[in-house]
Short mmCIF file of C-alpha atoms and ligand atoms in Angstrom, two decimals:
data_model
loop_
_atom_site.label_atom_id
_atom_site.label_comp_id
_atom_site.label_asym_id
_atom_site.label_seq_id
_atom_site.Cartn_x
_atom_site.Cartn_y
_atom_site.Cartn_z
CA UNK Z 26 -53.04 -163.67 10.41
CA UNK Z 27 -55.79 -161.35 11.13
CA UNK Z 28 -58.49 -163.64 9.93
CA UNK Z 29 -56.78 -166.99 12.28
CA UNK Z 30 -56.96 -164.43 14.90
CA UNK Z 31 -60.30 -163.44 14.62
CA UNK Z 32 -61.65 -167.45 14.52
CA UNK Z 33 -59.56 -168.02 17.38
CA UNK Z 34 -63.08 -168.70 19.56
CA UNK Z 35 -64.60 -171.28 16.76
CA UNK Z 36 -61.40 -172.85 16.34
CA UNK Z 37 -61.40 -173.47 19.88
CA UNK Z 38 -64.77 -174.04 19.93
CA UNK Z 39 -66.51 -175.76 16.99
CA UNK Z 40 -63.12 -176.75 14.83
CA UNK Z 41 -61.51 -178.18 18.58
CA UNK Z 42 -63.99 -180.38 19.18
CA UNK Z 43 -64.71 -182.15 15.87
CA UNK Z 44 -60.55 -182.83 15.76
CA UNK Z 45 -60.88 -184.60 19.90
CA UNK Z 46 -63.87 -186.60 18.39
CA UNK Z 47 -61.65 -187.81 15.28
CA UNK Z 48 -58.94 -188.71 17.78
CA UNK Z 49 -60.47 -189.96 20.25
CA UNK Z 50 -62.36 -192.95 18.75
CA UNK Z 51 -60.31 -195.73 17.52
CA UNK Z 52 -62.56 -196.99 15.33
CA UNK Z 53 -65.30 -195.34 12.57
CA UNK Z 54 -68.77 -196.59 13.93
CA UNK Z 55 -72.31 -195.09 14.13
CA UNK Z 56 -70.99 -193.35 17.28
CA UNK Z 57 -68.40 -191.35 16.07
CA UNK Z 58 -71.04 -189.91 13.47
CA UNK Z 59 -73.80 -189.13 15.96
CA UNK Z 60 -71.20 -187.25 18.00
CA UNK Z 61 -69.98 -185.61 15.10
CA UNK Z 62 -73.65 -184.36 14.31
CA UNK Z 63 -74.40 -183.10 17.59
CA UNK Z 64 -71.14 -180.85 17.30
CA UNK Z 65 -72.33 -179.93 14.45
CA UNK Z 66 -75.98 -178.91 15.24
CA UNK Z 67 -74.61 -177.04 18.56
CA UNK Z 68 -72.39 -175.21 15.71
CA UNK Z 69 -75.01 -173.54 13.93
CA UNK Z 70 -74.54 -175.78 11.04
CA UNK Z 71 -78.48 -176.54 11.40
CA UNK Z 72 -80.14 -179.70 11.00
CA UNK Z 73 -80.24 -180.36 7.34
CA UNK Z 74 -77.00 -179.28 6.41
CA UNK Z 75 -75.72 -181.41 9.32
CA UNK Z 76 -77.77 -184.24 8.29
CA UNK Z 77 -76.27 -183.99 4.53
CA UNK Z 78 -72.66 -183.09 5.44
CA UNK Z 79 -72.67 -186.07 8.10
CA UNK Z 80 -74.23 -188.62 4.81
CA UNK Z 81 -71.54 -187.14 2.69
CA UNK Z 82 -68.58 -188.10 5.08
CA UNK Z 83 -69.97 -191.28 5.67
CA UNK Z 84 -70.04 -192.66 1.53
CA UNK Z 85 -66.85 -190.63 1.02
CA UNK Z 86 -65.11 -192.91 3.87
CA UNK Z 87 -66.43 -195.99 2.49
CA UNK Z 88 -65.51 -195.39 -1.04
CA UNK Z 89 -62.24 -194.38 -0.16
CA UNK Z 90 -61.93 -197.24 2.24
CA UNK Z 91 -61.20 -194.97 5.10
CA UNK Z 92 -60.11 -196.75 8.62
CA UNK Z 93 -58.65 -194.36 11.06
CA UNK Z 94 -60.76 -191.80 12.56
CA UNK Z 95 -57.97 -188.81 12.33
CA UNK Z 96 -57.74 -189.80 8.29
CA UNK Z 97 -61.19 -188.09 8.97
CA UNK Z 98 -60.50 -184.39 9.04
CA UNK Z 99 -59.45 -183.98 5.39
CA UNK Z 100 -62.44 -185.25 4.02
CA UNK Z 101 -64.22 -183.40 6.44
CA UNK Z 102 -62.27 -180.19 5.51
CA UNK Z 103 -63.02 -180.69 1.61
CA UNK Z 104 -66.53 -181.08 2.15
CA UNK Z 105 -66.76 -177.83 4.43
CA UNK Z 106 -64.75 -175.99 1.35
CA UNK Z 107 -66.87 -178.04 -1.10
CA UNK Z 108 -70.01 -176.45 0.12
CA UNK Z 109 -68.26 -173.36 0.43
CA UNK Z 110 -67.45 -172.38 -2.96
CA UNK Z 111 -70.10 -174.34 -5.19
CA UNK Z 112 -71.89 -172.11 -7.69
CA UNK Z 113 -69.49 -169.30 -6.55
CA UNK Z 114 -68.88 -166.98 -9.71
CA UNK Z 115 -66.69 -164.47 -10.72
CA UNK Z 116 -67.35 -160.91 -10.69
CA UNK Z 117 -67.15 -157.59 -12.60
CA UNK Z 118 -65.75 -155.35 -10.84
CA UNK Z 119 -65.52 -152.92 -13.59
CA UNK Z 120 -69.37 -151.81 -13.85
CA UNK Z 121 -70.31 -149.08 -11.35
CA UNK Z 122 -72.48 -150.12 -8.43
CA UNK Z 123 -75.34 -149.13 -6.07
CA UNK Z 124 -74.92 -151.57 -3.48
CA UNK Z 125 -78.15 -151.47 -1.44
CA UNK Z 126 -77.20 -152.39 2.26
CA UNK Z 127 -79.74 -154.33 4.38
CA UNK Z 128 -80.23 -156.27 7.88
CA UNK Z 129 -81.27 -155.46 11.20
CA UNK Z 130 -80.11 -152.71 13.50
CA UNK Z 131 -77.16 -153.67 15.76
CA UNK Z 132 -75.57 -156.23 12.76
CA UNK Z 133 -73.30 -153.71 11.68
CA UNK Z 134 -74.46 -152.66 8.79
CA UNK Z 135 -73.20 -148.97 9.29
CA UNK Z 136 -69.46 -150.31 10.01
CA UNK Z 137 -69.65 -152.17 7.11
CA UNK Z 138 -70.74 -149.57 5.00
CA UNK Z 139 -68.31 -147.26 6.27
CA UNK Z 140 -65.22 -150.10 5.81
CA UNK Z 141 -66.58 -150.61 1.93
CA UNK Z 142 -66.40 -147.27 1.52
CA UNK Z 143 -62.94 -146.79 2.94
CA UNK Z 144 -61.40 -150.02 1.09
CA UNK Z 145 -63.13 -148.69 -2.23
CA UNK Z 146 -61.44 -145.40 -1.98
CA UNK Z 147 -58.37 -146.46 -0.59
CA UNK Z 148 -58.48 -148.45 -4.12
CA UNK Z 149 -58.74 -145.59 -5.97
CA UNK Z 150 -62.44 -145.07 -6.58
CA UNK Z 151 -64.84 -142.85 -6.34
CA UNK Z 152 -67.80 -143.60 -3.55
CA UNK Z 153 -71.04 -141.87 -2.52
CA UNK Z 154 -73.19 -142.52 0.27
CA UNK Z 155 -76.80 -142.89 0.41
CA UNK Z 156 -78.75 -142.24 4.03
CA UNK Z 157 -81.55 -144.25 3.64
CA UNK Z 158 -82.22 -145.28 7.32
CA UNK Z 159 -84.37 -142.23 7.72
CA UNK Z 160 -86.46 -143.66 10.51
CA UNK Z 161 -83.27 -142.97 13.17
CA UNK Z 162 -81.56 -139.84 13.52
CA UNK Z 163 -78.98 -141.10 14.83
CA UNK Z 164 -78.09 -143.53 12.17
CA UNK Z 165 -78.29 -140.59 9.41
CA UNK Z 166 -75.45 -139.10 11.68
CA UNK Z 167 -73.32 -142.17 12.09
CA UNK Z 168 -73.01 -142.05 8.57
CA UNK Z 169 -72.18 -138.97 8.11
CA UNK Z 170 -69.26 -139.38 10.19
CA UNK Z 171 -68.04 -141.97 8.20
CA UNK Z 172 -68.52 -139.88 5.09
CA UNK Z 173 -66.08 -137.59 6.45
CA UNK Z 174 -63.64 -139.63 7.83
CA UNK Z 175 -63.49 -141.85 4.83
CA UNK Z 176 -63.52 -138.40 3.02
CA UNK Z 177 -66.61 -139.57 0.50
CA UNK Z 178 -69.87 -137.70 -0.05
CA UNK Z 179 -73.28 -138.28 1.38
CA UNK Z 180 -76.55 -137.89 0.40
CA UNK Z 181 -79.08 -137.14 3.41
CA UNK Z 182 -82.08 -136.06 4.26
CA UNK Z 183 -83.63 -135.39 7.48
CA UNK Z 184 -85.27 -138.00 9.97
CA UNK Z 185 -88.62 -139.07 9.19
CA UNK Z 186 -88.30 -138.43 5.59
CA UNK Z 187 -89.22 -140.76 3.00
CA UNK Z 188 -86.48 -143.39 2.36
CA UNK Z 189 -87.36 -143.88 -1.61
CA UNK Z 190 -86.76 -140.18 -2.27
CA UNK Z 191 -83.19 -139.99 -0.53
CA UNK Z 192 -82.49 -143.51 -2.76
CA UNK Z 193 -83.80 -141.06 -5.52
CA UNK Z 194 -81.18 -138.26 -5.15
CA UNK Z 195 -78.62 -140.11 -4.07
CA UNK Z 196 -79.37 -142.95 -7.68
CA UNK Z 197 -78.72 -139.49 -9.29
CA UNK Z 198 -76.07 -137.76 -8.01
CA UNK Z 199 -74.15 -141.25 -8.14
CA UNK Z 200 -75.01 -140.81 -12.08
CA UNK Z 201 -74.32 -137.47 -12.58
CA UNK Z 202 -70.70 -137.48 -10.67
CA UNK Z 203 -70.02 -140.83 -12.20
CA UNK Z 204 -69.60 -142.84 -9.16
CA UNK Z 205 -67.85 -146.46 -9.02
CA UNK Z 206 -69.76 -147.35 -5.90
CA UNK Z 207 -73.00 -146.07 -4.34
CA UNK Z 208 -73.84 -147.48 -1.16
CA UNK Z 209 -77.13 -146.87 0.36
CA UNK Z 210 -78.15 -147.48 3.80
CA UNK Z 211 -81.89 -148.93 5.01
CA UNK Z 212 -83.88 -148.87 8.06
CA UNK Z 213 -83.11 -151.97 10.18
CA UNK Z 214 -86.12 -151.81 12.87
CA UNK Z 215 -87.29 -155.25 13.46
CA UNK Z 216 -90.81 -154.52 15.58
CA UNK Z 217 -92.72 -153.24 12.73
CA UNK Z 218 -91.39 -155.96 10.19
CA UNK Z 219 -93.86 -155.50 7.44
CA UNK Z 220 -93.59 -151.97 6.98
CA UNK Z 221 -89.68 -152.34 6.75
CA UNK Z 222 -90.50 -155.09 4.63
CA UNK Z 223 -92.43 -152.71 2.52
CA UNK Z 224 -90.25 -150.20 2.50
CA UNK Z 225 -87.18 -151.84 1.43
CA UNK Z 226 -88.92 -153.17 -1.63
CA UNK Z 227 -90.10 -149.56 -2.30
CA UNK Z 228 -86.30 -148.35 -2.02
CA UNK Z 229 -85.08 -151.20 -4.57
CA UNK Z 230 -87.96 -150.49 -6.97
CA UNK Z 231 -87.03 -146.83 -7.35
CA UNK Z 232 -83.01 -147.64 -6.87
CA UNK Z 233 -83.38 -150.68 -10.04
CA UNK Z 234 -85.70 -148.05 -12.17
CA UNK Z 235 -83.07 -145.07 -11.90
CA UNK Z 236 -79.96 -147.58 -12.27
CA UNK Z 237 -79.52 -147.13 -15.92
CA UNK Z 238 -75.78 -148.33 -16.50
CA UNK Z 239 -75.61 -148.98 -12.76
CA UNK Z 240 -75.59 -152.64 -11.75
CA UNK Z 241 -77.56 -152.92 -8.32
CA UNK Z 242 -77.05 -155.50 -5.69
CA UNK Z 243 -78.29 -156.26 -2.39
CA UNK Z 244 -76.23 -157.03 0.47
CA UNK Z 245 -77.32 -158.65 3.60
CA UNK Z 246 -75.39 -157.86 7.03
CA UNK Z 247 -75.91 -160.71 8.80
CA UNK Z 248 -74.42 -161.31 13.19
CA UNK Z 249 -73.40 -164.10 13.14
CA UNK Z 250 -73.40 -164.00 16.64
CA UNK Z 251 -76.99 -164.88 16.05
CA UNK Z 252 -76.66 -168.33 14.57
CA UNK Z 253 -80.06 -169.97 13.63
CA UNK Z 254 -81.75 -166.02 14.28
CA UNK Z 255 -79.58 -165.24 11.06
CA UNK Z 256 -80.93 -167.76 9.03
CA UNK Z 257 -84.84 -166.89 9.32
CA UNK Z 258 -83.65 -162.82 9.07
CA UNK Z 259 -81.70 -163.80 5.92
CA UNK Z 260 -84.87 -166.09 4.33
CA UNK Z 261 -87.38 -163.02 5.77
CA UNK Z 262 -85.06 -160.33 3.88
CA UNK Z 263 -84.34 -163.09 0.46
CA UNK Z 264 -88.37 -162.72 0.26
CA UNK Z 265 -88.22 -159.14 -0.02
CA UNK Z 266 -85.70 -158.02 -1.50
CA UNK Z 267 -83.89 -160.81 -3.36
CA UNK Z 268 -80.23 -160.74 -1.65
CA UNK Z 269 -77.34 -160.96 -3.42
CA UNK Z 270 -74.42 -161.38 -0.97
CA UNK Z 271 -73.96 -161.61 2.39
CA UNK Z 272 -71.83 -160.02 4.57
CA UNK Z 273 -71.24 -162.03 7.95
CA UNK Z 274 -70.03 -159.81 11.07
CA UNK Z 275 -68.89 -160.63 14.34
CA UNK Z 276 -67.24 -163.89 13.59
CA UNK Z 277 -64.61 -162.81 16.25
CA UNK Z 278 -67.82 -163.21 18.48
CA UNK Z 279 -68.96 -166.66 18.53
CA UNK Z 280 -67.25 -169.90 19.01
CA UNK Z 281 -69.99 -171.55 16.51
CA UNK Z 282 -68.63 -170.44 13.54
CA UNK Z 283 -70.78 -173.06 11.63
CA UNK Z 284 -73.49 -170.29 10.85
CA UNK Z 285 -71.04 -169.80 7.74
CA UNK Z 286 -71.30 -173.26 6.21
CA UNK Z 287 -75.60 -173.14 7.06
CA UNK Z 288 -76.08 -169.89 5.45
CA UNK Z 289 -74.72 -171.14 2.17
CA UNK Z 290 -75.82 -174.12 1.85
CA UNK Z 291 -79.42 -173.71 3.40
CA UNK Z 292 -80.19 -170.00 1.58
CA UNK Z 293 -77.60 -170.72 -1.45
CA UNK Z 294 -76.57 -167.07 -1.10
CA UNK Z 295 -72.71 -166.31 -1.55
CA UNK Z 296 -71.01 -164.91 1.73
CA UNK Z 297 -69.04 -162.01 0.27
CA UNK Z 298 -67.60 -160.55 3.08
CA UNK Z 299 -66.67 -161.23 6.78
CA UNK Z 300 -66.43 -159.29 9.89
CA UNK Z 301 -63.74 -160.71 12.44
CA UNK Z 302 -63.00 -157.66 14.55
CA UNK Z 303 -63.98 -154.17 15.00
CA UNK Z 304 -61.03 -152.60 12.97
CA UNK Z 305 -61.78 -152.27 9.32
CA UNK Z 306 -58.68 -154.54 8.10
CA UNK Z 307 -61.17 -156.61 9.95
CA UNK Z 308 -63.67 -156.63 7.13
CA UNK Z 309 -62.40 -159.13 5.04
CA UNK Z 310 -63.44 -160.75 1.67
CA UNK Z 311 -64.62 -163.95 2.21
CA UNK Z 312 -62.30 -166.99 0.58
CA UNK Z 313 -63.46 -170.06 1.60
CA UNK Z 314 -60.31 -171.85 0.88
CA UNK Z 315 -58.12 -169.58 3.22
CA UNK Z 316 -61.18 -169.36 5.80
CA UNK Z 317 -60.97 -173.51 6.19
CA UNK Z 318 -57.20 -173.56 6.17
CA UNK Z 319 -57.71 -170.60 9.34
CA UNK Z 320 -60.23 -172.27 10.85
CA UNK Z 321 -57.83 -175.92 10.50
CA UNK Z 322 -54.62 -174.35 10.47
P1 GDP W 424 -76.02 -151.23 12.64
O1 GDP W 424 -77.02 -150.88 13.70
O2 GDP W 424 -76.41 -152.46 11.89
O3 GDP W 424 -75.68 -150.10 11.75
O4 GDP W 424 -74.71 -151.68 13.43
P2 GDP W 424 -73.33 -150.94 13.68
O5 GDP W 424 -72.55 -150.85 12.42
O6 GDP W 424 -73.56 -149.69 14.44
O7 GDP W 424 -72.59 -152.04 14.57
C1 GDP W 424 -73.04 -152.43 15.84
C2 GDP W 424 -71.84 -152.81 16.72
O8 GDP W 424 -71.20 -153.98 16.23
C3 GDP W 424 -70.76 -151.75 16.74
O9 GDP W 424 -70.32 -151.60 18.07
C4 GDP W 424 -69.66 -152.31 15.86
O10 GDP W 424 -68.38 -151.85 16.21
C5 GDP W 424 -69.80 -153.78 16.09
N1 GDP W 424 -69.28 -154.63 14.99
C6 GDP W 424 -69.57 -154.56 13.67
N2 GDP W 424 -68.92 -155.51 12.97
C7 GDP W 424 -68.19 -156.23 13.88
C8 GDP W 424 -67.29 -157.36 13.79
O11 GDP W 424 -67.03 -157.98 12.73
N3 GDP W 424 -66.75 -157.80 14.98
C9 GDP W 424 -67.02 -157.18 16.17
N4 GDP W 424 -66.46 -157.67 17.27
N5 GDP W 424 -67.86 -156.12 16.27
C10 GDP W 424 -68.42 -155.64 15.16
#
């Protein structure tokens, strides 16, 4: 599958290298477990979550009177999936949307908004777009050339304008056309943090005030390519602007795909989507069942 193929470097990597440790040792001792948490911490799981996963294997063997090392990986597959989907709840897909996009330039938050928009039309809806990273020129035409290849509308303004008041127009022509799905881009420029800081909270207050019927949500494009670097972006942008999903790009990228399992269980926000490729089939919603039995085969 698409998604097995896109892991293929943390399967070989991270996933590889936990199944040689459970095979290798003969017996399950103290050893085994600090080897299993410095996979894990070179992973991107991150210390805490390593240090609670690790715990968690360890009473699960014993209760379950566990001998063999390989007898291992299933417990250690249940408790990835385990963090994975806790708390995870059902949505409505029926409301219409503004989906305000954030992250940092170079994540990909322009391909994702562009694949949204594609998979949301292809499904029958109607879409608008919202160019709300004023601060780059070129990222106001980007969009646009998603808008028309997607064949959805966009609402721009030029550079340098102010990023509220495009949120503003586009908030209501989403209303007035009756829109299933607004998306609307934001600046991602790291060096002047608090200003972008600033003025994404500025966007969401004007976005949440016009809303009416519209549900709003926040989504964070995370590279995971980044690893730990994610994590403090995601807890800087939480702060903010209170995120509601993540989307996780550039899996295909790293072979540490334990930045997945961290995210969750360190910020407690729900991974929504993944990016394994540069294709849009390659945007995928994130299952955590089928993304363990990829990563495991
Ligand atoms: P933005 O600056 O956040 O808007 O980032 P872009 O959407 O322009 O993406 C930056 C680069 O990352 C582009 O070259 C994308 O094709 C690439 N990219 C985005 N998502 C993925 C992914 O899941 N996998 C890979 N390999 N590349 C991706």
């Amino acid at each position: 599958s698409r998604l097995k193929k896109g892991l293929t470097k943390t399967r070989e990597g991270f996933v590889a290298q936990v199944e040689n440790l459970f095979s290798k040792f003969s017996t399950i001792d103290d050893e085994l477990y600090e080897e299993l948490e410095e996979i894990l911490i070179q992973a991107d799981v991150g210390v805490h979550t390593t240090m609670k996963l690790v715990d968690n294997l360890r009473d699960k063997a014993k209760e379950e009177k566990i001998k063999e090392p390989k007898e291992l990986t299933k417990l250690f597959q249940d408790q990835l999936t385990e963090i994975l989907t806790k708390g995870t709840k059902e949505e409505d897909d029926d409301q219409p949307t503004i989906l305000m996009v954030v992250g940092v330039n170079g994540a990909g938050k322009t391909t994702t908004i562009g694949k949204i928009a594609q998979r949301t039309k292809e499904a029958g809806m109607e879409v608008l777009l919202g160019a709300g990273d004023t601060f780059r020129a070129a990222a106001i035409d980007q969009l646009k050339v998603w808008s028309s290849r997607v064949g959805v509308d966009i609402i721009a303004h030029q550079e340098g304008s102010d990023a509220a008041a495009v949120a503003y127009d586009a908030v209501q022509a989403a209303k007035s056309r009756e829109v299933d799905l607004l998306i609307v881009d934001t600046a991602g420029r790291l060096h002047t943090q608090s200003n972008l800081m600033e003025e994404l909270k500025k966007v969401k207050r004007v976005i949440k005030r016009e809303a009416d019927n519209m549900a709003v949500e926040v989504l964070l494009v995370l590279d995971a390519t980044t690893g730990q670097n994610a994590i403090s972006q995601a807890k800087l942008f939480n702060d903010a602007v209170d995120v509601d999903g993540i989307a996780l790009t550039k899996l295909d990228g790293t072979a540490k795909g334990g930045v997945v399992v961290a995210i969750k269980e360190e910020l407690g926000i729900p991974i929504k989507l993944i990016g394994v490729g540069e294709s849009a089939e390659d945007l995928q919603d994130f299952e955590p069942e089928s993304f363990i039995e990829a990563l495991f085969e």
